[in-house]
mmCIF file of C-alpha atoms in Angstrom:
data_model
loop_
_atom_site.group_PDB
_atom_site.id
_atom_site.type_symbol
_atom_site.label_atom_id
_atom_site.label_comp_id
_atom_site.label_asym_id
_atom_site.label_seq_id
_atom_site.Cartn_x
_atom_site.Cartn_y
_atom_site.Cartn_z
ATOM 1 C CA MET A 1 -126.882 -50.071 115.367
ATOM 2 C CA GLY A 2 -127.156 -50.410 111.582
ATOM 3 C CA GLN A 3 -126.177 -54.087 111.718
ATOM 4 C CA THR A 4 -128.838 -54.776 114.351
ATOM 5 C CA LYS A 5 -131.480 -53.168 112.126
ATOM 6 C CA GLU A 6 -130.313 -55.248 109.161
ATOM 7 C CA ILE A 7 -130.558 -58.458 111.159
ATOM 8 C CA GLN A 8 -134.018 -57.447 112.386
ATOM 9 C CA GLU A 9 -135.172 -56.838 108.813
ATOM 10 C CA LEU A 10 -133.902 -60.256 107.792
ATOM 11 C CA ASN A 11 -135.731 -61.883 110.683
ATOM 12 C CA GLU A 12 -138.968 -60.273 109.567
ATOM 13 C CA LYS A 13 -138.603 -61.822 106.120
ATOM 14 C CA ARG A 14 -139.089 -65.389 105.072
ATOM 15 C CA ALA A 15 -135.887 -67.283 104.376
ATOM 16 C CA PRO A 16 -135.436 -67.965 100.654
ATOM 17 C CA VAL A 17 -135.356 -71.300 98.892
ATOM 18 C CA VAL A 18 -132.437 -72.149 96.617
ATOM 19 C CA ILE A 19 -132.921 -74.006 93.338
ATOM 20 C CA LEU A 20 -130.154 -75.831 91.492
ATOM 21 C CA ALA A 21 -131.284 -75.364 87.924
ATOM 22 C CA ALA A 22 -130.428 -75.581 84.267
ATOM 23 C CA GLY A 23 -130.836 -72.314 82.398
ATOM 24 C CA SER A 24 -134.027 -73.361 80.583
ATOM 25 C CA ASN A 25 -135.432 -75.956 82.973
ATOM 26 C CA ILE A 26 -139.248 -76.247 82.845
ATOM 27 C CA THR A 27 -139.406 -77.773 86.324
ATOM 28 C CA THR A 28 -137.467 -74.859 87.815
ATOM 29 C CA LEU A 29 -139.912 -72.266 86.514
ATOM 30 C CA ALA A 30 -142.947 -74.235 87.723
ATOM 31 C CA LEU A 31 -141.297 -74.739 91.127
ATOM 32 C CA ALA A 32 -140.622 -71.021 91.445
ATOM 33 C CA ARG A 33 -144.290 -70.255 90.719
ATOM 34 C CA CYS A 34 -145.249 -72.345 93.753
ATOM 35 C CA PHE A 35 -143.857 -69.579 96.003
ATOM 36 C CA ARG A 36 -145.654 -66.619 94.388
ATOM 37 C CA GLY A 37 -147.420 -64.375 96.889
ATOM 38 C CA THR A 38 -145.865 -66.057 99.934
ATOM 39 C CA GLY A 39 -143.099 -63.575 100.685
ATOM 40 C CA ILE A 40 -140.576 -66.401 100.244
ATOM 41 C CA PRO A 41 -137.777 -65.337 97.868
ATOM 42 C CA VAL A 42 -136.643 -67.809 95.218
ATOM 43 C CA LEU A 43 -132.923 -67.897 94.420
ATOM 44 C CA CYS A 44 -131.543 -69.919 91.507
ATOM 45 C CA VAL A 45 -128.032 -71.215 90.931
ATOM 46 C CA ASP A 46 -127.515 -71.782 87.209
ATOM 47 C CA LEU A 47 -125.747 -75.050 86.369
ATOM 48 C CA ASP A 48 -125.125 -74.710 82.653
ATOM 49 C CA GLY A 49 -124.137 -71.105 81.959
ATOM 50 C CA GLY A 50 -127.432 -70.117 80.323
ATOM 51 C CA ALA A 51 -129.251 -68.142 82.992
ATOM 52 C CA ASN A 52 -130.958 -65.487 80.837
ATOM 53 C CA LEU A 53 -134.246 -67.371 80.823
ATOM 54 C CA LEU A 54 -134.222 -67.787 84.611
ATOM 55 C CA ARG A 55 -133.588 -64.062 85.022
ATOM 56 C CA SER A 56 -136.628 -63.366 82.844
ATOM 57 C CA ALA A 57 -139.050 -65.137 85.208
ATOM 58 C CA ARG A 58 -140.996 -62.909 87.604
ATOM 59 C CA SER A 59 -141.113 -65.667 90.224
ATOM 60 C CA ILE A 60 -137.323 -65.794 90.584
ATOM 61 C CA GLN A 61 -135.797 -62.991 92.652
ATOM 62 C CA GLU A 62 -132.122 -63.626 91.888
ATOM 63 C CA THR A 63 -130.097 -65.959 89.693
ATOM 64 C CA PHE A 64 -126.443 -66.719 90.367
ATOM 65 C CA SER A 65 -124.099 -67.670 87.502
ATOM 66 C CA ILE A 66 -120.932 -69.164 88.946
ATOM 67 C CA GLY A 67 -119.717 -71.230 85.998
ATOM 68 C CA THR A 68 -120.742 -74.428 84.255
ATOM 69 C CA LEU A 69 -120.918 -77.594 86.341
ATOM 70 C CA THR A 70 -120.212 -80.073 83.553
ATOM 71 C CA SER A 71 -117.140 -78.300 82.142
ATOM 72 C CA SER A 72 -115.400 -77.428 85.406
ATOM 73 C CA SER A 73 -116.954 -79.304 88.307
ATOM 74 C CA ASN A 74 -114.237 -78.572 90.906
ATOM 75 C CA ARG A 75 -114.257 -74.839 90.249
ATOM 76 C CA PHE A 76 -118.060 -74.818 90.246
ATOM 77 C CA LEU A 77 -118.158 -76.693 93.551
ATOM 78 C CA ASN A 78 -115.760 -74.271 95.248
ATOM 79 C CA ARG A 79 -117.739 -71.252 94.053
ATOM 80 C CA PHE A 80 -121.008 -72.860 95.038
ATOM 81 C CA LEU A 81 -119.791 -73.630 98.558
ATOM 82 C CA ASP A 82 -118.581 -70.018 98.917
ATOM 83 C CA LEU A 83 -122.034 -68.815 97.870
ATOM 84 C CA ALA A 84 -123.678 -71.287 100.255
ATOM 85 C CA ASP A 85 -121.540 -70.066 103.176
ATOM 86 C CA ARG A 86 -122.503 -66.468 102.427
ATOM 87 C CA LEU A 87 -126.211 -67.270 102.256
ATOM 88 C CA LYS A 88 -126.046 -69.174 105.531
ATOM 89 C CA ARG A 89 -124.287 -66.231 107.232
ATOM 90 C CA ASP A 90 -126.739 -63.699 105.788
ATOM 91 C CA TRP A 91 -129.823 -65.611 106.881
ATOM 92 C CA GLY A 92 -128.484 -67.284 110.005
ATOM 93 C CA GLN A 93 -129.786 -70.719 109.000
ATOM 94 C CA ARG A 94 -129.597 -73.486 106.436
ATOM 95 C CA LEU A 95 -131.794 -72.777 103.426
ATOM 96 C CA LEU A 96 -134.014 -75.358 101.717
ATOM 97 C CA LEU A 97 -132.320 -76.635 98.548
ATOM 98 C CA PHE A 98 -134.172 -78.026 95.509
ATOM 99 C CA PRO A 99 -132.325 -79.729 92.618
ATOM 100 C CA THR A 100 -134.766 -79.770 89.710
ATOM 101 C CA GLU A 101 -133.068 -82.108 87.232
ATOM 102 C CA ASP A 102 -130.752 -85.097 87.301
ATOM 103 C CA THR A 103 -127.475 -83.186 86.960
ATOM 104 C CA GLY A 104 -128.294 -81.095 90.020
ATOM 105 C CA LEU A 105 -129.481 -84.147 91.952
ATOM 106 C CA ARG A 106 -126.237 -86.002 91.189
ATOM 107 C CA PHE A 107 -124.303 -82.912 92.333
ATOM 108 C CA CYS A 108 -126.183 -83.006 95.671
ATOM 109 C CA VAL A 109 -125.649 -86.735 96.096
ATOM 110 C CA ASP A 110 -121.908 -86.594 95.383
ATOM 111 C CA GLN A 111 -121.310 -83.642 97.743
ATOM 112 C CA PHE A 112 -123.941 -84.470 100.331
ATOM 113 C CA ASP A 113 -121.710 -84.205 103.428
ATOM 114 C CA GLU A 114 -120.729 -80.663 102.439
ATOM 115 C CA PHE A 115 -124.197 -79.661 101.326
ATOM 116 C CA LYS A 116 -126.038 -80.718 104.472
ATOM 117 C CA LYS A 117 -123.837 -78.372 106.547
ATOM 118 C CA ARG A 118 -125.159 -75.458 104.519
ATOM 119 C CA PHE A 119 -128.605 -76.490 103.259
ATOM 120 C CA VAL A 120 -131.633 -78.560 104.136
ATOM 121 C CA VAL A 121 -131.501 -81.319 101.516
ATOM 122 C CA LEU A 122 -134.639 -83.448 101.281
ATOM 123 C CA GLY A 123 -134.523 -87.219 100.877
ATOM 124 C CA ASP A 124 -133.460 -88.874 104.120
ATOM 125 C CA THR A 125 -135.257 -88.218 107.423
ATOM 126 C CA GLU A 126 -131.943 -88.172 109.304
ATOM 127 C CA GLU A 127 -130.053 -86.375 106.517
ATOM 128 C CA ARG A 128 -127.416 -89.098 106.388
ATOM 129 C CA ASP A 129 -127.769 -90.757 103.003
ATOM 130 C CA VAL A 130 -129.692 -89.466 99.993
ATOM 131 C CA ALA A 131 -127.790 -91.656 97.519
ATOM 132 C CA LYS A 132 -130.031 -94.623 98.318
ATOM 133 C CA PHE A 133 -132.929 -92.927 96.517
ATOM 134 C CA PHE A 134 -130.820 -91.828 93.548
ATOM 135 C CA ASP A 135 -128.997 -95.114 92.982
ATOM 136 C CA LYS A 136 -131.396 -97.481 91.181
ATOM 137 C CA GLY A 137 -129.534 -100.593 92.303
ATOM 138 C CA ARG A 138 -129.822 -99.636 95.971
ATOM 139 C CA PHE A 139 -133.369 -98.371 95.611
ATOM 140 C CA PHE A 140 -134.760 -101.658 94.292
ATOM 141 C CA SER A 141 -132.681 -103.777 96.659
ATOM 142 C CA MET A 142 -134.054 -101.847 99.656
ATOM 143 C CA LEU A 143 -137.717 -102.404 98.899
ATOM 144 C CA SER A 144 -138.898 -104.928 101.453
ATOM 145 C CA GLY A 145 -140.513 -108.242 100.549
ATOM 146 C CA GLU A 146 -143.841 -106.827 101.713
ATOM 147 C CA VAL A 147 -143.844 -104.339 98.845
ATOM 148 C CA ALA A 148 -144.976 -106.587 96.013
ATOM 149 C CA VAL A 149 -144.691 -103.978 93.277
ATOM 150 C CA CYS A 150 -141.177 -104.598 91.935
ATOM 151 C CA PRO A 151 -140.569 -105.961 88.451
ATOM 152 C CA TRP A 152 -137.592 -108.258 87.928
ATOM 153 C CA THR A 153 -134.610 -105.933 88.441
ATOM 154 C CA ARG A 154 -130.871 -106.607 88.848
ATOM 155 C CA PHE A 155 -127.809 -104.422 89.335
ATOM 156 C CA PHE A 156 -124.504 -105.135 87.548
ATOM 157 C CA ASP A 157 -121.257 -103.251 88.087
ATOM 158 C CA SER A 158 -119.048 -105.041 85.546
ATOM 159 C CA LYS A 159 -119.359 -106.553 82.079
ATOM 160 C CA ASP A 160 -118.107 -109.913 83.351
ATOM 161 C CA MET A 161 -120.816 -110.004 86.013
ATOM 162 C CA LEU A 162 -123.404 -108.963 83.443
ATOM 163 C CA PHE A 163 -122.469 -111.537 80.815
ATOM 164 C CA GLN A 164 -122.105 -114.366 83.349
ATOM 165 C CA SER A 165 -125.758 -113.858 84.326
ATOM 166 C CA ALA A 166 -127.151 -114.357 80.832
ATOM 167 C CA ASP A 167 -129.247 -117.400 81.789
ATOM 168 C CA GLU A 168 -131.235 -115.530 84.448
ATOM 169 C CA ILE A 169 -132.063 -112.449 82.378
ATOM 170 C CA PRO A 170 -135.715 -112.463 81.157
ATOM 171 C CA PHE A 171 -135.246 -110.906 77.709
ATOM 172 C CA PRO A 172 -136.374 -108.458 76.467
ATOM 173 C CA VAL A 173 -135.065 -106.129 79.179
ATOM 174 C CA VAL A 174 -134.696 -102.422 79.742
ATOM 175 C CA VAL A 175 -131.160 -101.216 80.469
ATOM 176 C CA LYS A 176 -130.670 -98.129 82.670
ATOM 177 C CA PRO A 177 -127.622 -96.481 84.229
ATOM 178 C CA ALA A 178 -127.534 -97.231 87.956
ATOM 179 C CA ARG A 179 -126.666 -93.578 88.512
ATOM 180 C CA LYS A 180 -126.882 -90.744 86.010
ATOM 181 C CA ASP A 181 -123.573 -88.879 85.888
ATOM 182 C CA ILE A 182 -123.478 -85.094 85.644
ATOM 183 C CA HIS A 183 -122.648 -85.317 81.921
ATOM 184 C CA LEU A 184 -125.659 -87.603 81.242
ATOM 185 C CA THR A 185 -123.302 -89.895 79.297
ATOM 186 C CA PHE A 186 -125.767 -92.785 78.944
ATOM 187 C CA GLN A 187 -128.544 -90.556 77.614
ATOM 188 C CA LYS A 188 -126.243 -88.884 75.083
ATOM 189 C CA ARG A 189 -124.938 -92.249 73.906
ATOM 190 C CA PHE A 190 -128.334 -93.881 73.345
ATOM 191 C CA GLY A 191 -130.593 -90.864 72.750
ATOM 192 C CA ALA A 192 -132.891 -91.793 75.661
ATOM 193 C CA LYS A 193 -132.815 -92.473 79.398
ATOM 194 C CA LEU A 194 -132.730 -96.212 78.777
ATOM 195 C CA ALA A 195 -131.857 -98.776 76.129
ATOM 196 C CA LEU A 196 -133.722 -101.928 75.072
ATOM 197 C CA ALA A 197 -132.039 -105.328 74.703
ATOM 198 C CA GLU A 198 -134.193 -108.054 73.137
ATOM 199 C CA SER A 199 -131.522 -110.751 73.328
ATOM 200 C CA PHE A 200 -128.172 -111.552 74.885
ATOM 201 C CA SER A 201 -126.362 -110.655 71.652
ATOM 202 C CA ALA A 202 -128.098 -107.263 71.665
ATOM 203 C CA LEU A 203 -126.956 -106.735 75.252
ATOM 204 C CA GLN A 204 -123.395 -107.591 74.259
ATOM 205 C CA ARG A 205 -123.508 -105.078 71.415
ATOM 206 C CA ILE A 206 -124.702 -102.339 73.776
ATOM 207 C CA PHE A 207 -121.791 -102.822 76.157
ATOM 208 C CA GLU A 208 -119.086 -104.383 73.987
ATOM 209 C CA ASP A 209 -116.716 -101.423 74.495
ATOM 210 C CA TRP A 210 -118.266 -99.469 77.382
ATOM 211 C CA LEU A 211 -120.091 -99.733 80.689
ATOM 212 C CA PRO A 212 -121.133 -96.797 82.906
ATOM 213 C CA THR A 213 -118.739 -96.219 85.803
ATOM 214 C CA ASP A 214 -121.520 -96.713 88.348
ATOM 215 C CA GLY A 215 -122.877 -99.839 86.679
ATOM 216 C CA VAL A 216 -126.265 -100.592 85.130
ATOM 217 C CA VAL A 217 -129.668 -101.876 86.150
ATOM 218 C CA LEU A 218 -131.517 -104.419 84.013
ATOM 219 C CA GLN A 219 -135.285 -104.564 84.383
ATOM 220 C CA GLU A 220 -137.906 -106.751 82.746
ATOM 221 C CA LEU A 221 -139.732 -105.023 79.910
ATOM 222 C CA LEU A 222 -143.367 -104.443 80.849
ATOM 223 C CA SER A 223 -145.433 -104.514 77.675
ATOM 224 C CA HIS A 224 -147.609 -101.434 77.383
ATOM 225 C CA LYS A 225 -149.131 -98.984 74.982
ATOM 226 C CA GLU A 226 -148.832 -95.219 75.022
ATOM 227 C CA GLY A 227 -150.918 -93.790 77.862
ATOM 228 C CA ASP A 228 -150.501 -96.771 80.210
ATOM 229 C CA GLU A 229 -147.729 -95.211 82.326
ATOM 230 C CA VAL A 230 -148.982 -93.604 85.549
ATOM 231 C CA CYS A 231 -147.274 -91.736 88.388
ATOM 232 C CA TRP A 232 -147.698 -90.871 92.038
ATOM 233 C CA CYS A 233 -146.320 -87.431 92.901
ATOM 234 C CA GLY A 234 -146.165 -85.853 96.340
ATOM 235 C CA TYR A 235 -144.490 -85.284 99.684
ATOM 236 C CA ARG A 236 -143.722 -87.307 102.812
ATOM 237 C CA SER A 237 -142.896 -85.393 106.003
ATOM 238 C CA ARG A 238 -140.290 -86.403 108.566
ATOM 239 C CA GLU A 239 -143.151 -87.640 110.774
ATOM 240 C CA GLY A 240 -144.527 -89.826 107.984
ATOM 241 C CA ARG A 241 -147.481 -87.729 106.743
ATOM 242 C CA ILE A 242 -147.984 -88.398 103.044
ATOM 243 C CA THR A 243 -149.733 -86.007 100.646
ATOM 244 C CA GLY A 244 -149.889 -86.685 96.937
ATOM 245 C CA MET A 245 -151.759 -87.049 93.685
ATOM 246 C CA THR A 246 -151.771 -89.392 90.716
ATOM 247 C CA VAL A 247 -151.414 -88.639 87.026
ATOM 248 C CA ARG A 248 -151.416 -90.443 83.688
ATOM 249 C CA GLU A 249 -148.714 -89.804 81.100
ATOM 250 C CA LEU A 250 -150.792 -89.728 77.932
ATOM 251 C CA ARG A 251 -147.814 -89.142 75.624
ATOM 252 C CA LYS A 252 -144.029 -89.376 75.817
ATOM 253 C CA TYR A 253 -141.196 -88.682 73.412
ATOM 254 C CA PRO A 254 -139.523 -91.050 72.687
ATOM 255 C CA ARG A 255 -142.281 -93.464 73.725
ATOM 256 C CA ILE A 256 -139.866 -95.780 75.568
ATOM 257 C CA GLY A 257 -137.328 -94.045 77.769
ATOM 258 C CA GLY A 258 -138.453 -90.575 76.826
ATOM 259 C CA THR A 259 -139.908 -87.525 78.549
ATOM 260 C CA ALA A 260 -143.617 -86.984 79.201
ATOM 261 C CA THR A 261 -145.122 -84.388 76.874
ATOM 262 C CA PHE A 262 -148.866 -84.531 77.671
ATOM 263 C CA VAL A 263 -150.204 -85.500 81.110
ATOM 264 C CA ARG A 264 -153.583 -85.606 82.902
ATOM 265 C CA SER A 265 -154.391 -85.724 86.609
ATOM 266 C CA GLU A 266 -156.428 -88.818 87.379
ATOM 267 C CA GLU A 267 -157.357 -90.489 90.657
ATOM 268 C CA ILE A 268 -155.801 -93.988 90.875
ATOM 269 C CA PRO A 269 -156.392 -95.177 94.468
ATOM 270 C CA ARG A 270 -154.036 -98.152 94.328
ATOM 271 C CA LEU A 271 -151.054 -95.885 93.588
ATOM 272 C CA HIS A 272 -151.601 -94.093 96.909
ATOM 273 C CA GLU A 273 -151.381 -97.478 98.643
ATOM 274 C CA TYR A 274 -148.189 -98.374 96.817
ATOM 275 C CA ALA A 275 -146.623 -94.962 97.460
ATOM 276 C CA SER A 276 -147.359 -95.287 101.170
ATOM 277 C CA GLN A 277 -145.805 -98.773 101.277
ATOM 278 C CA ILE A 278 -142.685 -97.743 99.369
ATOM 279 C CA LEU A 279 -141.976 -94.409 101.073
ATOM 280 C CA ASN A 280 -142.661 -95.754 104.566
ATOM 281 C CA SER A 281 -140.518 -98.846 104.042
ATOM 282 C CA MET A 282 -137.591 -96.638 102.967
ATOM 283 C CA ASP A 283 -138.246 -93.861 105.514
ATOM 284 C CA PHE A 284 -138.186 -91.282 102.738
ATOM 285 C CA TRP A 285 -138.550 -87.584 103.560
ATOM 286 C CA GLY A 286 -139.279 -85.051 100.872
ATOM 287 C CA ILE A 287 -140.648 -84.574 97.375
ATOM 288 C CA CYS A 288 -140.671 -87.355 94.817
ATOM 289 C CA GLU A 289 -142.329 -88.922 91.798
ATOM 290 C CA LEU A 290 -142.898 -92.679 91.540
ATOM 291 C CA GLU A 291 -143.511 -94.089 88.051
ATOM 292 C CA PHE A 292 -145.568 -97.248 87.434
ATOM 293 C CA LEU A 293 -146.779 -99.497 84.624
ATOM 294 C CA PRO A 294 -149.729 -101.910 84.846
ATOM 295 C CA LYS A 295 -149.141 -105.660 85.035
ATOM 296 C CA GLN A 296 -151.711 -108.398 85.667
ATOM 297 C CA GLY A 297 -154.280 -106.123 87.280
ATOM 298 C CA ALA A 298 -151.740 -104.380 89.505
ATOM 299 C CA TYR A 299 -148.845 -101.970 88.970
ATOM 300 C CA LYS A 300 -145.057 -102.345 88.958
ATOM 301 C CA ILE A 301 -142.727 -99.517 89.918
ATOM 302 C CA LEU A 302 -140.231 -98.332 87.309
ATOM 303 C CA GLU A 303 -138.501 -95.369 88.866
ATOM 304 C CA CYS A 304 -138.163 -93.020 91.824
ATOM 305 C CA ASN A 305 -137.355 -89.390 91.023
ATOM 306 C CA ALA A 306 -136.375 -88.026 94.432
ATOM 307 C CA ARG A 307 -136.791 -84.363 93.484
ATOM 308 C CA PRO A 308 -139.402 -81.977 92.056
ATOM 309 C CA TRP A 309 -140.794 -83.606 88.937
ATOM 310 C CA LEU A 310 -141.456 -82.272 85.459
ATOM 311 C CA GLN A 311 -145.220 -81.661 85.781
ATOM 312 C CA ILE A 312 -145.123 -79.841 89.117
ATOM 313 C CA GLY A 313 -147.059 -77.050 87.406
ATOM 314 C CA LEU A 314 -149.918 -79.500 86.872
ATOM 315 C CA ALA A 315 -149.962 -80.274 90.598
ATOM 316 C CA LEU A 316 -150.190 -76.562 91.376
ATOM 317 C CA GLU A 317 -153.098 -76.141 88.936
ATOM 318 C CA ALA A 318 -154.808 -79.136 90.558
ATOM 319 C CA GLY A 319 -154.513 -77.597 94.037
ATOM 320 C CA LEU A 320 -151.452 -79.398 95.398
ATOM 321 C CA ASN A 321 -148.530 -77.103 96.255
ATOM 322 C CA VAL A 322 -145.933 -79.657 97.288
ATOM 323 C CA PRO A 323 -142.845 -77.355 97.498
ATOM 324 C CA LEU A 324 -144.692 -74.944 99.769
ATOM 325 C CA LEU A 325 -145.864 -77.878 101.878
ATOM 326 C CA ALA A 326 -142.232 -78.935 102.362
ATOM 327 C CA TYR A 327 -141.206 -75.378 103.206
ATOM 328 C CA SER A 328 -144.094 -75.031 105.673
ATOM 329 C CA ASP A 329 -143.007 -78.196 107.489
ATOM 330 C CA ILE A 330 -139.516 -76.754 107.945
ATOM 331 C CA ASP A 331 -140.557 -73.157 108.590
ATOM 332 C CA GLY A 332 -143.436 -74.007 110.925
ATOM 333 C CA VAL A 333 -145.753 -71.400 109.361
ATOM 334 C CA ASP A 334 -149.269 -72.188 108.127
ATOM 335 C CA TYR A 335 -149.587 -70.859 104.564
ATOM 336 C CA ASN A 336 -153.286 -71.741 104.230
ATOM 337 C CA LEU A 337 -152.624 -74.487 101.727
ATOM 338 C CA PRO A 338 -155.726 -75.829 99.953
ATOM 339 C CA ALA A 339 -157.392 -78.759 101.665
ATOM 340 C CA GLY A 340 -159.062 -81.700 99.974
ATOM 341 C CA LYS A 341 -158.130 -83.890 97.052
ATOM 342 C CA PRO A 342 -156.337 -82.438 94.019
ATOM 343 C CA LYS A 343 -158.623 -81.857 91.052
ATOM 344 C CA GLU A 344 -158.901 -84.498 88.348
ATOM 345 C CA ASN A 345 -158.737 -83.937 84.598
ATOM 346 C CA ILE A 346 -156.176 -81.160 84.788
ATOM 347 C CA TYR A 347 -153.941 -81.247 81.714
ATOM 348 C CA TRP A 348 -150.272 -80.313 81.379
ATOM 349 C CA MET A 349 -148.381 -80.013 78.110
ATOM 350 C CA SER A 350 -144.853 -79.248 77.006
ATOM 351 C CA PRO A 351 -145.797 -77.701 73.632
ATOM 352 C CA GLU A 352 -142.373 -77.935 72.005
ATOM 353 C CA TYR A 353 -141.606 -81.528 73.008
ATOM 354 C CA ASP A 354 -145.146 -82.661 72.237
ATOM 355 C CA ALA A 355 -144.772 -81.119 68.783
ATOM 356 C CA LEU A 356 -141.618 -83.204 68.282
ATOM 357 C CA ARG A 357 -143.553 -86.283 69.320
ATOM 358 C CA CYS A 358 -146.340 -85.473 66.853
ATOM 359 C CA LEU A 359 -143.846 -84.878 64.039
ATOM 360 C CA PHE A 360 -141.464 -87.770 64.636
ATOM 361 C CA GLY A 361 -142.870 -90.119 67.274
ATOM 362 C CA ASP A 362 -145.618 -91.883 65.333
ATOM 363 C CA LYS A 363 -144.671 -92.803 61.777
ATOM 364 C CA LYS A 364 -147.966 -94.600 61.116
ATOM 365 C CA ARG A 365 -150.171 -91.541 61.339
ATOM 366 C CA ARG A 366 -150.407 -88.677 58.905
ATOM 367 C CA LEU A 367 -148.577 -85.459 59.694
ATOM 368 C CA PHE A 368 -151.737 -83.370 59.307
ATOM 369 C CA ALA A 369 -153.677 -85.529 61.795
ATOM 370 C CA ASN A 370 -150.824 -85.314 64.292
ATOM 371 C CA LEU A 371 -150.728 -81.527 64.104
ATOM 372 C CA LEU A 372 -154.508 -81.283 64.526
ATOM 373 C CA GLU A 373 -154.217 -83.420 67.655
ATOM 374 C CA TRP A 374 -151.409 -81.209 68.967
ATOM 375 C CA ARG A 375 -153.430 -78.031 68.360
ATOM 376 C CA ARG A 376 -156.525 -79.475 70.070
ATOM 377 C CA ASP A 377 -154.584 -80.612 73.130
ATOM 378 C CA LEU A 378 -152.652 -77.348 73.380
ATOM 379 C CA ARG A 379 -155.976 -75.505 73.712
ATOM 380 C CA ARG A 380 -157.118 -78.053 76.313
ATOM 381 C CA ALA A 381 -154.007 -77.831 78.502
ATOM 382 C CA ASP A 382 -154.383 -76.043 81.852
ATOM 383 C CA ASP A 383 -150.621 -75.553 82.207
ATOM 384 C CA ILE A 384 -148.127 -75.049 79.380
ATOM 385 C CA GLY A 385 -145.155 -74.091 81.518
ATOM 386 C CA LEU A 386 -143.001 -71.249 80.277
ATOM 387 C CA TRP A 387 -145.171 -70.621 77.203
ATOM 388 C CA ASP A 388 -147.655 -68.602 79.258
ATOM 389 C CA LEU A 389 -148.128 -65.345 77.333
ATOM 390 C CA LYS A 390 -148.653 -63.497 80.627
ATOM 391 C CA GLU A 391 -144.866 -63.460 80.775
ATOM 392 C CA PRO A 392 -143.839 -62.379 77.247
ATOM 393 C CA ARG A 393 -140.265 -61.661 78.340
ATOM 394 C CA LEU A 394 -139.929 -65.276 79.456
ATOM 395 C CA VAL A 395 -141.303 -66.595 76.146
ATOM 396 C CA ALA A 396 -138.903 -64.345 74.210
ATOM 397 C CA ALA A 397 -135.971 -65.575 76.293
ATOM 398 C CA ARG A 398 -136.957 -69.180 75.563
ATOM 399 C CA LEU A 399 -137.117 -68.569 71.822
ATOM 400 C CA SER A 400 -133.721 -66.838 71.824
ATOM 401 C CA SER A 401 -132.185 -69.759 73.763
ATOM 402 C CA TYR A 402 -132.796 -72.324 70.993
ATOM 403 C CA PRO A 403 -129.445 -72.049 69.152
ATOM 404 C CA GLY A 404 -127.507 -72.656 72.368
ATOM 405 C CA LYS A 405 -129.924 -75.394 73.443
ATOM 406 C CA LEU A 406 -129.589 -77.251 70.142
ATOM 407 C CA TRP A 407 -125.801 -77.023 70.325
ATOM 408 C CA LYS A 408 -125.743 -78.201 73.936
ATOM 409 C CA HIS A 409 -127.888 -81.268 73.131
ATOM 410 C CA ARG A 410 -126.406 -82.057 69.716
ATOM 411 C CA SER A 411 -125.035 -85.436 70.815
ATOM 412 C CA LEU A 412 -128.431 -86.425 72.237
ATOM 413 C CA PHE A 413 -130.198 -85.545 68.972
ATOM 414 C CA ARG A 414 -127.631 -87.484 66.932
ATOM 415 C CA ALA A 415 -128.074 -90.569 69.117
ATOM 416 C CA ARG A 416 -131.855 -90.361 68.926
#
């Protein structure tokens, strides 16, 4: 009788979502806030052994620490699958899974056949192949000829193949790993998500003794100034309904290949057209961010992040709750999501990374002027992520995490 009552109580509750998260991930905390007040529990699985910050967030009901993915991937996988089996038994269904950064996304891609038995993993309408959205070489090769938004892009899986193609490479070019590994080896080696080669000799120097296991993608360098990069962010349902918004990345650190630090929502109609073309042509299902740069009066696509993106808190402030939209599609419940277009001129800032940009990213300007700009924009920002003083415990946990964070990213800082 007791078991029947327990099952009944579970059925009366909303099934939780599960987030694969780093211990101090900004995207994770913003994603969790999207489920406040819905009755949908948020469970986090810590990937890097630093879960204190996640446990300090009011929006997260439970955080599981089962080891560190990068130091012991096989042990982590076995423990994670055990946890996944238990959650599926407890709730009687597959739970919706969100990886919120590249390590977690790579983990999903590599173990997709096992994961889809236990979770709903967004990306592919038939849940057969999510790697095609993660692998840059496959992603650009799949875009049909009708989608005229691709810059010159080529995939190379060996140094011989790369060097034999020297005559066709339009230098300068951007060099990216075709797939980011769980250790983020490329980023730690070069201090950014990409490298720049201005000549064939520079390309040789980059890869004279090393090439990523999964190969590299070379892409023409699109000349631009800071503030030119724009993004489409949103959701495409299994049936093909597309809901999204557009934003402008006003600042990044580092400027090329870095992370956005100050962003504004802005209506850019053409990006909606491009997003529709791209996502429909690839039959994408789920949440993603598409990054673009202007070229000759149009835009060229740079990247597809097939997961919740960094400024998802901005989308929530603007009236677009994409994670809840995805959950509603699966759950079949109407959560009274706001109708109409997302609001423009909503600002998002990562205060700590934007401070680094102001201090080190622009050598031509005076330090005092940079700090005044940072202070002005901090006051303007509608969302500052985990620095919201309404959650002082969360802010304290972030501050106390710095020694471990600096140690963890020491190789990245040295490379930069």
